[in-house]
Tab-separated table of C-alpha atoms and ligand atoms in Angstrom:
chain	number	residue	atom	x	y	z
P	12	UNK	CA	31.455	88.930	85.699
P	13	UNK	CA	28.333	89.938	86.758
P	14	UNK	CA	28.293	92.933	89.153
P	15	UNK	CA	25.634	94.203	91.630
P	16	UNK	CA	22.171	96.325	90.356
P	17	UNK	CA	23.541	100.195	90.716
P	18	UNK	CA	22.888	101.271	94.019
P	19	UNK	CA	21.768	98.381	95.747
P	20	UNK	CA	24.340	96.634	98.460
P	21	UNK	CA	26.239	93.473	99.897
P	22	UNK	CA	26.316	93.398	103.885
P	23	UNK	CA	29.760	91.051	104.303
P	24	UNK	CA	30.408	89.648	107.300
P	25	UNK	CA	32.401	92.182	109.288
P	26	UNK	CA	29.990	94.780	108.845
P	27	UNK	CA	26.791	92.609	109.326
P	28	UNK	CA	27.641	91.899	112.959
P	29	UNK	CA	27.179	95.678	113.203
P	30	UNK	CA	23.874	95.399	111.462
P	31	UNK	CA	22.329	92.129	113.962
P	32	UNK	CA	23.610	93.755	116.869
P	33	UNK	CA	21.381	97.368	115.876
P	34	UNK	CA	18.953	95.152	115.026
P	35	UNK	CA	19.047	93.464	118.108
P	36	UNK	CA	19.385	96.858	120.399
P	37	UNK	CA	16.039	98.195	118.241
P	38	UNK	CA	13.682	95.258	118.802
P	39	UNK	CA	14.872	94.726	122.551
P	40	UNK	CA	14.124	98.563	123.155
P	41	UNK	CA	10.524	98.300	121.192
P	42	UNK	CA	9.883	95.020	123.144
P	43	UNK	CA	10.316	97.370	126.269
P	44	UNK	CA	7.902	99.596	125.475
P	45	UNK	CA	5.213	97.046	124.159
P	46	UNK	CA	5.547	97.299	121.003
P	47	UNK	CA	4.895	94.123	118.363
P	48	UNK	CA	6.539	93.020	115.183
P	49	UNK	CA	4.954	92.994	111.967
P	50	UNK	CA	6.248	91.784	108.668
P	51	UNK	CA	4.787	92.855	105.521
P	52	UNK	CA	5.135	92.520	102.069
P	53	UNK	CA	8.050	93.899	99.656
P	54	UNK	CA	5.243	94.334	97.229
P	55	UNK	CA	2.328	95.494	96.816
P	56	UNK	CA	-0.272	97.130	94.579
P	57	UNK	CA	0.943	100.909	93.228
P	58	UNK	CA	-2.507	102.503	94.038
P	59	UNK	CA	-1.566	101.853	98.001
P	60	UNK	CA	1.676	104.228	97.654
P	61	UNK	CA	0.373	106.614	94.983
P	62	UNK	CA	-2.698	107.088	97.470
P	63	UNK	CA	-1.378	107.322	100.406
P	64	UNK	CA	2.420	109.188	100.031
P	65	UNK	CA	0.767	111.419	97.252
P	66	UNK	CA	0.963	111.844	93.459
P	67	UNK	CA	3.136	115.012	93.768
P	68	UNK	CA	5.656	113.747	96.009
P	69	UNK	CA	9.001	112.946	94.712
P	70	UNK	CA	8.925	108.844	95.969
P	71	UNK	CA	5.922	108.785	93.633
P	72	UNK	CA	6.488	110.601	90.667
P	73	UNK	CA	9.873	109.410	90.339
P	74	UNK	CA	11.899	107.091	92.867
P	75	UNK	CA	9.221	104.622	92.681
P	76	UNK	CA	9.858	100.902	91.100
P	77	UNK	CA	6.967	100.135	89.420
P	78	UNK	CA	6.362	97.648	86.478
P	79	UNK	CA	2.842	95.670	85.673
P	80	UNK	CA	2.331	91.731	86.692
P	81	UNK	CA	2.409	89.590	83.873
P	82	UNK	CA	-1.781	90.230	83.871
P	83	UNK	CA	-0.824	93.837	83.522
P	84	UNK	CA	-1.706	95.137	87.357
P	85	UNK	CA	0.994	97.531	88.581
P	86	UNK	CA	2.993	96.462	91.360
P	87	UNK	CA	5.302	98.717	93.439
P	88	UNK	CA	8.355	97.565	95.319
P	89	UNK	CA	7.832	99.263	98.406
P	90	UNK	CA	9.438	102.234	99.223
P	91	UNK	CA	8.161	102.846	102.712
P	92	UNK	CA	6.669	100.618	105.358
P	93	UNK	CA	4.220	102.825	106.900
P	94	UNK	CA	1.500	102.605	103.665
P	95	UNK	CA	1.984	98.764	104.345
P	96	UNK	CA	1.393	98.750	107.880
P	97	UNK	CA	-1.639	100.821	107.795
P	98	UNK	CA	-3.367	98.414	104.969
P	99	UNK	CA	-2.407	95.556	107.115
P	100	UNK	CA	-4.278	97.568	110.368
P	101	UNK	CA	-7.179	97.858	108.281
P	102	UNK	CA	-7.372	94.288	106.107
P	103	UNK	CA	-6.937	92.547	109.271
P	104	UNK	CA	-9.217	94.893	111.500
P	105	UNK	CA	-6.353	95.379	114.010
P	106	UNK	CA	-8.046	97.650	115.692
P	107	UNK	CA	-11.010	95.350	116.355
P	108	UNK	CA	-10.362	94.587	119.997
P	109	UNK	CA	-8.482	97.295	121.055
P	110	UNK	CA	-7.329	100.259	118.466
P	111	UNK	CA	-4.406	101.139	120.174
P	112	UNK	CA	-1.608	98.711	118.540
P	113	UNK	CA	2.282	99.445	118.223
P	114	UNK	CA	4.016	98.007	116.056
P	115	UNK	CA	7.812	97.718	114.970
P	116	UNK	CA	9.196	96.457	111.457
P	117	UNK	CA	12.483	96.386	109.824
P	118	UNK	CA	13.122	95.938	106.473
P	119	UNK	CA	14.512	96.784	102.846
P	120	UNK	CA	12.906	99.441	101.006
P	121	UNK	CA	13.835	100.841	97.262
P	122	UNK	CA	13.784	104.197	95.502
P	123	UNK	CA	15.283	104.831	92.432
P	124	UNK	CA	17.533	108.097	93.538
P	125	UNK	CA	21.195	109.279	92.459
P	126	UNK	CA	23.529	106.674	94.476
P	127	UNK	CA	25.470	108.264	96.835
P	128	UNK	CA	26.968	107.502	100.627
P	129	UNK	CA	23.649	107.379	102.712
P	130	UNK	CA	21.852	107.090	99.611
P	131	UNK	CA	21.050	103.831	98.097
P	132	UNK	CA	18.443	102.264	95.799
P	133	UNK	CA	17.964	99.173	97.927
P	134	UNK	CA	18.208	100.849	101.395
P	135	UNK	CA	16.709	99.912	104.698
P	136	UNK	CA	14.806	101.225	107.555
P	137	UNK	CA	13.882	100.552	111.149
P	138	UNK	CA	9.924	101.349	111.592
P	139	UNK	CA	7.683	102.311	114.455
P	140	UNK	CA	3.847	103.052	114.239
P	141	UNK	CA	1.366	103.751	117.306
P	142	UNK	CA	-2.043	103.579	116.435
P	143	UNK	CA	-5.532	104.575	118.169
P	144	UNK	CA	-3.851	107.499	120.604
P	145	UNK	CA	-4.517	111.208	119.756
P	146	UNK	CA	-2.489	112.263	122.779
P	147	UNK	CA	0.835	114.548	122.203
P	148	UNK	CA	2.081	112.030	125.004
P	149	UNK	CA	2.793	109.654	122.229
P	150	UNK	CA	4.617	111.746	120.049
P	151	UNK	CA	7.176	112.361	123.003
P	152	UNK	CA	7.123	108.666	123.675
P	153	UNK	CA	8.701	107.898	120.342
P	154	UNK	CA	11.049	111.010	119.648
P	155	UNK	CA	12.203	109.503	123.354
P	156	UNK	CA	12.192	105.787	121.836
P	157	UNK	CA	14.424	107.206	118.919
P	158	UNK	CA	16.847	109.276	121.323
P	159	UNK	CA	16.859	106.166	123.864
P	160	UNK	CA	18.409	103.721	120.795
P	161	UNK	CA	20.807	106.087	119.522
P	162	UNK	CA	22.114	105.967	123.064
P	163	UNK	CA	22.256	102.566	123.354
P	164	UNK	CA	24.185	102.691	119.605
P	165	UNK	CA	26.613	104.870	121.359
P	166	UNK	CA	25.740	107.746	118.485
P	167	UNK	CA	26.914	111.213	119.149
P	168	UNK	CA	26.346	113.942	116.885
P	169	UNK	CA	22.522	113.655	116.585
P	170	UNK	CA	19.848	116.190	117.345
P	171	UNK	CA	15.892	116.113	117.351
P	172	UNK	CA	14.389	118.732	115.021
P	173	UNK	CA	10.527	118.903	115.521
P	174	UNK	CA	7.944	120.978	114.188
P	175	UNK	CA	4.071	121.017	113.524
P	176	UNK	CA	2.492	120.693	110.117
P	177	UNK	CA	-0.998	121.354	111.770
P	178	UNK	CA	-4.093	119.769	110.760
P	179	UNK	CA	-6.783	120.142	107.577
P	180	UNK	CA	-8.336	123.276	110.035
P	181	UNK	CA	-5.438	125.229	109.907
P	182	UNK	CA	-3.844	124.040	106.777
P	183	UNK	CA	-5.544	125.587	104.376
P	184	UNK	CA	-4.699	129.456	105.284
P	185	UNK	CA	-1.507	128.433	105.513
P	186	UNK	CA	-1.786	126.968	101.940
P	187	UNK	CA	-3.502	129.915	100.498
P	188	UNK	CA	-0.323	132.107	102.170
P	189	UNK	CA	2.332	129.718	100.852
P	190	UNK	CA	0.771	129.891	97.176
P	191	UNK	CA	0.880	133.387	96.959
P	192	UNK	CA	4.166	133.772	98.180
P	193	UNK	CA	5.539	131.328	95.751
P	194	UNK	CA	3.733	133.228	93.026
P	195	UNK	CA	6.506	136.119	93.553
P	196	UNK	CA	9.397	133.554	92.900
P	197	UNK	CA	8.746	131.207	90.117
P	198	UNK	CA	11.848	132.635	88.425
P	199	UNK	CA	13.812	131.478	90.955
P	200	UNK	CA	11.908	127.634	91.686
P	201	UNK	CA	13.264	124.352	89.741
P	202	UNK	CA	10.586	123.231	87.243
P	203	UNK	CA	9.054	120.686	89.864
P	204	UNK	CA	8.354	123.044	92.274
P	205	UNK	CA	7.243	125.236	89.964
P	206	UNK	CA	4.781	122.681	89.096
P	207	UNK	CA	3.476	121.490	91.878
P	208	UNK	CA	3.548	125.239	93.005
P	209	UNK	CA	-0.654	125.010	92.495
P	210	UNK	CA	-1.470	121.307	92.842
P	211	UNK	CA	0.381	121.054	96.096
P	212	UNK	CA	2.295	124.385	97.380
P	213	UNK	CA	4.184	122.245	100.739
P	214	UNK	CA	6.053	120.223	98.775
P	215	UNK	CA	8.217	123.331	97.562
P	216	UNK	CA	9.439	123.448	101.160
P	217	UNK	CA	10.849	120.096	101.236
P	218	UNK	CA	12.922	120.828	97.527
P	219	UNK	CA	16.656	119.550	97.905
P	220	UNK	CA	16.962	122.058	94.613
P	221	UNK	CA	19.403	124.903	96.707
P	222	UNK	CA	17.615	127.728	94.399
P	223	UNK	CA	14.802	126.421	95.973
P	224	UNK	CA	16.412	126.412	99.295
P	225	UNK	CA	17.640	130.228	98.441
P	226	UNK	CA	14.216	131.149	97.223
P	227	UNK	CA	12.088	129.628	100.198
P	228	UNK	CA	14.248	131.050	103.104
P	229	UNK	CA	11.781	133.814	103.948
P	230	UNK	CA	8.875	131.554	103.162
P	231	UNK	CA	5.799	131.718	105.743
P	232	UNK	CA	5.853	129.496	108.488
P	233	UNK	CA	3.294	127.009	109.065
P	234	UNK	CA	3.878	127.391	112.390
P	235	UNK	CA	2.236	130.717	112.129
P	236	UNK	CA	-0.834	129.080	110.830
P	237	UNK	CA	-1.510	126.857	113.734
P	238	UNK	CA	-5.299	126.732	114.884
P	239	UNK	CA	-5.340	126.771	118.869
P	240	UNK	CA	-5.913	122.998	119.185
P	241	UNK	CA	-2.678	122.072	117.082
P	242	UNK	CA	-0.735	124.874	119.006
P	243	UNK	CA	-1.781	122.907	122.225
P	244	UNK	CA	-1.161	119.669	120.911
P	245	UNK	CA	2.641	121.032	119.854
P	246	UNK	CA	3.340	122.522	123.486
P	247	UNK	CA	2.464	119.621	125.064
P	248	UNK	CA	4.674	117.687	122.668
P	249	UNK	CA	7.672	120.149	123.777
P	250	UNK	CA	6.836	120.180	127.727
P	251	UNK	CA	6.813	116.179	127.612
P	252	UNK	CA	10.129	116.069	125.957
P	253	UNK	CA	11.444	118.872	128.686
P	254	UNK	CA	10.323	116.136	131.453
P	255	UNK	CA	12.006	113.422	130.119
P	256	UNK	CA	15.153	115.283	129.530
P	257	UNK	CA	15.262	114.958	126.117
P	258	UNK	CA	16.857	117.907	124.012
P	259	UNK	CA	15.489	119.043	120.974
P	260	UNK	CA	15.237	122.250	118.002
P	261	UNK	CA	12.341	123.485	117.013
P	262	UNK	CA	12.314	123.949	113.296
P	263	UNK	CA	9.604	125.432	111.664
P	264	UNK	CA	11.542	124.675	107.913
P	265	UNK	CA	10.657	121.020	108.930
P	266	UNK	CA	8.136	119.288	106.475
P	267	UNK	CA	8.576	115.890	105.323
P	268	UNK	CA	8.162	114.419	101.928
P	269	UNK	CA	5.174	112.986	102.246
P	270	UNK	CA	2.075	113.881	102.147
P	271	UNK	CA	-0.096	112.229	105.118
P	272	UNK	CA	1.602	114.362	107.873
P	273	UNK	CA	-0.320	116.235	110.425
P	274	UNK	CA	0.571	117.809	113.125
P	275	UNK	CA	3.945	116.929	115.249
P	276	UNK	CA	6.964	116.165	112.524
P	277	UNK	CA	10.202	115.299	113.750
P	278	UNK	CA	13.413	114.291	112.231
P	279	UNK	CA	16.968	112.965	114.194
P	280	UNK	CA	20.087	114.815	112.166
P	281	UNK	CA	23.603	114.280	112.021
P	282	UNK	CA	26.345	116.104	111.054
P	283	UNK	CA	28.479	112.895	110.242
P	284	UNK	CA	27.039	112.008	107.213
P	285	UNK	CA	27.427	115.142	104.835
P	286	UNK	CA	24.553	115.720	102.445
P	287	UNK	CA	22.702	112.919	104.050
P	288	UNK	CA	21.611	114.462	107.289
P	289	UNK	CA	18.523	112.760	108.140
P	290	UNK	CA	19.323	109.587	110.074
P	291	UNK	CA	15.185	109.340	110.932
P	292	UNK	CA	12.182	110.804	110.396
P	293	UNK	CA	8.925	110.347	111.318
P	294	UNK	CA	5.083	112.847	112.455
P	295	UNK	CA	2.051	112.068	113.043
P	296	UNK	CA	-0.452	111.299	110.347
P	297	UNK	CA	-3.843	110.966	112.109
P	298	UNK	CA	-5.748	110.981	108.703
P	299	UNK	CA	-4.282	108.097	106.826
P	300	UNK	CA	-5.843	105.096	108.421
P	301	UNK	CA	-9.591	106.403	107.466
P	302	UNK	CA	-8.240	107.946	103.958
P	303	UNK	CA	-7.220	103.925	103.112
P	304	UNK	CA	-10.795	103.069	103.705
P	305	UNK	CA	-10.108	102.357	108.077
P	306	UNK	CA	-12.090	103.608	110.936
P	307	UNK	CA	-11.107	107.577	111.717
P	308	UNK	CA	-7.954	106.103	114.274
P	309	UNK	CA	-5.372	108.864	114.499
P	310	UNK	CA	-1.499	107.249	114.538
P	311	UNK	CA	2.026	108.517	114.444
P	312	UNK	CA	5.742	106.829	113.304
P	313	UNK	CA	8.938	107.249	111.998
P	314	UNK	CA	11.013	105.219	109.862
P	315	UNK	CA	15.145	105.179	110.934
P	316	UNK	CA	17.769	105.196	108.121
P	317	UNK	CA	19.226	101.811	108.983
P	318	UNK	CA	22.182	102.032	106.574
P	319	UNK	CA	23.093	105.871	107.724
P	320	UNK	CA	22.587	104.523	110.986
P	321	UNK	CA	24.924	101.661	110.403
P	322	UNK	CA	27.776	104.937	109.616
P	323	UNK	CA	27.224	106.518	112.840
P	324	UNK	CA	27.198	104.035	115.590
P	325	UNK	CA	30.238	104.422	117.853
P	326	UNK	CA	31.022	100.724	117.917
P	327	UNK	CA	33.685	98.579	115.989
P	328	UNK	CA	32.337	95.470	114.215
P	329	UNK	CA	35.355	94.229	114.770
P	330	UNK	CA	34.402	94.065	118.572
P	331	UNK	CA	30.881	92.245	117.885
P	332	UNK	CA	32.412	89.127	115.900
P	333	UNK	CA	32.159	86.196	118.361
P	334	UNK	CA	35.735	84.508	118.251
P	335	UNK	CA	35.091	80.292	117.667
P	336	UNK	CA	34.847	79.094	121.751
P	337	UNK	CA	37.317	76.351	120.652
P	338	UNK	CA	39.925	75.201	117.720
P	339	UNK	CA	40.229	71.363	117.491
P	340	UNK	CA	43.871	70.790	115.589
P	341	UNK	CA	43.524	66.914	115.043
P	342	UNK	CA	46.755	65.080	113.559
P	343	UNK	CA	46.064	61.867	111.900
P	344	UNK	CA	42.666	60.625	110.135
P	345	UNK	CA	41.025	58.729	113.277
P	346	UNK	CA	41.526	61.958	115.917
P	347	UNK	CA	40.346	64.382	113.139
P	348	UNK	CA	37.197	62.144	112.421
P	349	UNK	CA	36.140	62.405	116.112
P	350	UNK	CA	37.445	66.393	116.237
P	351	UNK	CA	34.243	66.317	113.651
P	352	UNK	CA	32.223	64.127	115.373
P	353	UNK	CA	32.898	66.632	118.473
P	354	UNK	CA	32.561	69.400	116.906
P	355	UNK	CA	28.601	68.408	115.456
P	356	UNK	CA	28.302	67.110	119.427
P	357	UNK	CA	29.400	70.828	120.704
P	358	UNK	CA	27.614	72.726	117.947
P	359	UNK	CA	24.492	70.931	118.596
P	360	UNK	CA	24.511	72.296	122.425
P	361	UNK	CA	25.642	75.620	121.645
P	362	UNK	CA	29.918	75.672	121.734
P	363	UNK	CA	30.961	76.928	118.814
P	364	UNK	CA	33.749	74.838	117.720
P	365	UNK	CA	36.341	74.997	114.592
P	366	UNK	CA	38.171	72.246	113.116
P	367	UNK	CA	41.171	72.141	110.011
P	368	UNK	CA	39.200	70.114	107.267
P	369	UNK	CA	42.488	69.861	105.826
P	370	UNK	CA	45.390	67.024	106.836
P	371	UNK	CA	47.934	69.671	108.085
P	372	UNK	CA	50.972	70.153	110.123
P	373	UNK	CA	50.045	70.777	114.213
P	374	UNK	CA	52.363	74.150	113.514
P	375	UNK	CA	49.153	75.757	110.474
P	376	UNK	CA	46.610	74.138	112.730
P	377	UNK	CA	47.636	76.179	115.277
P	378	UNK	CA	48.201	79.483	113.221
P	379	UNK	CA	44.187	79.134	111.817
P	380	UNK	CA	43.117	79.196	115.750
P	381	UNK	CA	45.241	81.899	116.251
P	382	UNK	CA	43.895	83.771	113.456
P	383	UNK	CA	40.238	82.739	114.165
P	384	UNK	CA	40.834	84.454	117.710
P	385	UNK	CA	39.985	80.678	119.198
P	386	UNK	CA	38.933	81.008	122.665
P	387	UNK	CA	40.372	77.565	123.863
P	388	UNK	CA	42.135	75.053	121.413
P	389	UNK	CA	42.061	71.517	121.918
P	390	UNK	CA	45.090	69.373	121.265
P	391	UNK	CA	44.778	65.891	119.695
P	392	UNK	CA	47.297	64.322	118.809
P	393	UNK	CA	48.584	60.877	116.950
P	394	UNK	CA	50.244	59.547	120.108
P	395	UNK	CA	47.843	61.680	123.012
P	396	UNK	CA	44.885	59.694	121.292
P	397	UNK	CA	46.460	56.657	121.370
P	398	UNK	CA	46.296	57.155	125.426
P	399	UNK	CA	42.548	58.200	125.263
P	400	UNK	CA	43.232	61.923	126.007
P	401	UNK	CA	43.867	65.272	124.670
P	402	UNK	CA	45.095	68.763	125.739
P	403	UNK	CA	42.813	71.914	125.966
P	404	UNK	CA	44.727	75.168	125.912
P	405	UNK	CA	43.202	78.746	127.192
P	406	UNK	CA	44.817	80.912	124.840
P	407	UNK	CA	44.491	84.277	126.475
P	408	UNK	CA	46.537	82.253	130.239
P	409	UNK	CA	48.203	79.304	128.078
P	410	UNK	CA	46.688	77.391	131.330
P	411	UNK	CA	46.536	73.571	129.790
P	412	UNK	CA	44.781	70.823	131.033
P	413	UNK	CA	44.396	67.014	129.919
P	414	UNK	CA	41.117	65.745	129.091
P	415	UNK	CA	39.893	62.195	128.681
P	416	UNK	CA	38.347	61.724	125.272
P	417	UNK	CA	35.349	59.112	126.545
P	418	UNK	CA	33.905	62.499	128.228
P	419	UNK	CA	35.439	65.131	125.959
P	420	UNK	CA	32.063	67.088	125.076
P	421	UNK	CA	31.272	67.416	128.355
P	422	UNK	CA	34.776	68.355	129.949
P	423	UNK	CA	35.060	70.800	127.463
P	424	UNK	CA	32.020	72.321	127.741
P	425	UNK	CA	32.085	72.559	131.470
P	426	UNK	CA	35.930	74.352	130.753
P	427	UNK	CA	34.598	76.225	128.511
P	428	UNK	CA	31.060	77.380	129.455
P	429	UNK	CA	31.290	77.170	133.533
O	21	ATP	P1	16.069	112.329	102.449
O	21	ATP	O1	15.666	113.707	102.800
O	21	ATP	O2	17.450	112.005	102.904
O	21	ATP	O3	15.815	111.987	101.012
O	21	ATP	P2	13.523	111.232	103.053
O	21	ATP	O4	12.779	112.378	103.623
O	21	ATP	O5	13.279	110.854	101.640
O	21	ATP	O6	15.096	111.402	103.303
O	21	ATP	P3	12.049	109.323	104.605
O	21	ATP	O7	11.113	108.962	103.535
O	21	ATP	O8	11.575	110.142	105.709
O	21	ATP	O9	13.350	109.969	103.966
O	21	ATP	O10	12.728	108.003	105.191
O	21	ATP	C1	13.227	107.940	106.532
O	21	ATP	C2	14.714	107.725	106.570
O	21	ATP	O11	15.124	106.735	105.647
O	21	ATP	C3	15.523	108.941	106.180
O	21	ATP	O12	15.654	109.802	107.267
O	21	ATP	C4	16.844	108.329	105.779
O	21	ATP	O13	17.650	108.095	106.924
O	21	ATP	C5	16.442	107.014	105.207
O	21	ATP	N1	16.493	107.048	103.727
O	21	ATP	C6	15.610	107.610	102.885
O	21	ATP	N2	15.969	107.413	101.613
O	21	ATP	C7	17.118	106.695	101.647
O	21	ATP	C8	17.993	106.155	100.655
O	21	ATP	N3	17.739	106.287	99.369
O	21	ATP	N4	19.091	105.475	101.073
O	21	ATP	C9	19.347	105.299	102.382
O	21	ATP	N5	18.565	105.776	103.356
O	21	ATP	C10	17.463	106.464	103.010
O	22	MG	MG1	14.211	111.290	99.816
């Protein structure tokens, strides 16, 4: 038998009903706020990723799947949408008319980690990006956006953690300050950090490694660091929040794993999921879009978990399943070729209708429609057809009523969908 790749997923019915309706809830609640869908590509060329995530990050240097074309160019399966939407921004000059865009895209993305709950290697995420606006009024928008649909999930248990990563002023001295506090604990760092300790001294903060953890917890704090502007930009990020009622931590231990951030950082975190606290993440990385070769266009996103997300909704897929409308239990072969015949007619104009393909007894017809949760089951039998009618059954009242088979599809329908 052969089994599934290691760490990549089946959604069965019974949980996917759970996964439309988020789906659902997310783009209705970007639509609202004018954002646009954008689909790109599972693939695409390595050099996108390496360049924009960052060679020292751990996506790059070692979650990545990554293996040359047959004419030996190296493809990446993406592990992130943001690199994707930006290259699409600029190839397309999406910022021609006006450079403000939103966009929304879901979608799967891979990284070759350690399986675990929350942790897969096909996994997928719900993405925003807001292009063309500088303004901290943005950054509130979607840390509101992401608070907004875990409401609308029915999540508990969340919290916004924000911080600012500042910008290439104040980055630097921060840098220098990092590096020669880390130069006092390379005993204690895991040989990554340890390495990228000179090449790139934030990625030691974001370490899983708990040595590292141990080692960093009196590490300086970027937020220290900030130059006046990104200080500004950062209260105004808090104050907007504090409007719109919207709760949140500061945490100044907050970097993310990749390297384009600037500024305003933000992640949502649970305390449902274990080890795997970060249902979404997301910042503001206003130098990307001209680092890819795009006009200097500041934007900001965040990508949401979908599967952890999928763990902490307060809803029962059980509850989402929509129940058949109506069960047709046909006895004899000329009533159960026109229960088909009905049921293509009722399909077609949006009942959803079951029938027994089978020749069985009236008694298991009716135990499949009770088992299917049938709405309404229709009666036809041997001797009822004979007399051009059949009996439709409410099965929550047990009201019946006797329908005349020359206008069944529409007597039916108007029972069933008044
Ligand atoms: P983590 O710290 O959990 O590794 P990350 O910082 O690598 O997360 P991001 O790159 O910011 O994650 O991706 C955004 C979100 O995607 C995460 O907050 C998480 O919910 C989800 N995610 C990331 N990697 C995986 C994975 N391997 N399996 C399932 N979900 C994932
Ligand atoms: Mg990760």
């Amino acid at each position: 038998m052969i089994q599934l790749i290691r760490g990549f997923k089946d959604i069965l019915p019974g949980e996917v009903e759970l996964w439309q309706h988020i789906e659902k809830t997310a783009a209705t609640l970007f639509e609202e706020f004018g954002f646009s869908e954008i689909r790109i590509p599972i693939m695409e060329k390595t050099e996108l990723f390496a360049r924009s995530i960052g060679e020292d990050t751990d996506i790059v240097e070692k979650e990545m799947y990554t293996f040359p074309d047959r004419k030996g160019d190296l493809l990446t399966l993406r592990p992130e949408a943001t690199a994707s939407v930006v290259r699409a921004y600029i190839q397309h000059r999406l910022y021609a008319q006006d450079p403000v865009r939103k966009f929304y895209t879901i979608g799967p993305m891979f990284r070759r980690e350690r399986p675990q709950k929350g942790r897969y290697r096909q996994f997928y995420q719900i993405n925003a990006e807001i292009f063309g606006v500088a303004s901290p009024l943005v950054d509130a928008e979607l840390i509101f956006l992401l608070v907004t649909l875990c409401e609308r999930l029915k999540v508990t248990d969340v919290a916004a953690h924000i911080n600012s990563l500042g910008c290439p002023a104040c980055r630097p001295d921060f840098k220098q300050a990092l590096s020669v506090f880390l130069a006092g604990k390379t005993a204690l760092l895991c040989s990554d950090c340890d390495r990228r300790r000179d090449r790139n001294p934030l990625r030691v903060l974001d370490c899983k490694v708990p040595a590292c953890r141990e080692a960093m917890i009196d590490a300086p704090s970027l937020h220290d660091y900030l130059c006046a502007a990104c200080r500004a930009h950062f209260e105004t990020v808090k104050a907007t929040l504090d409007r719109l009622g919207v709760a949140y931590r500061v945490d100044k231990r907050l970097v993310r794993g990749l390297d384009y951030y600037t500024r305003t950082t933000f992640e949502i975190q649970t305390g449902a999921l274990g080890a795997q606290s970060a249902v979404a993440g997301g910042g503001r990385y206003d130098g990307l879009v001209q680092a890819l070769g795009g006009p200097d266009q500041p934007a900001i996103g965040f990508a949401i978990g979908f599967d952890r997300l999928v763990e902490i909704v307060g809803l029962n897929p059980a509850d989402l399943v929509r129940p058949p409308d109506l069960f047709m239990a046909a006895l004899g072969e000329k009533s159960q070729q026109m229960a088909f015949d009905w049921m293509c007619a009722l399909g077609r104009q949006g009942v959803r209708a079951e029938i027994d393909y089978g020749d069985r007894s009236l008694k298991s017809q009716m135990k499949r429609a009770d088992k299917l949760s049938a709405r309404y089951v229709l009666i036809i039998g041997e001797q009822e057809a004979a007399q051009g009618k059949a009996t439709l059954r409410n099965m929550a009242t047990r009201d019946q009523l006797e329908i005349p088979l020359e206008r069944l599809v529409e007597a039916v329908r108007e029972t069933i969908q008044p």
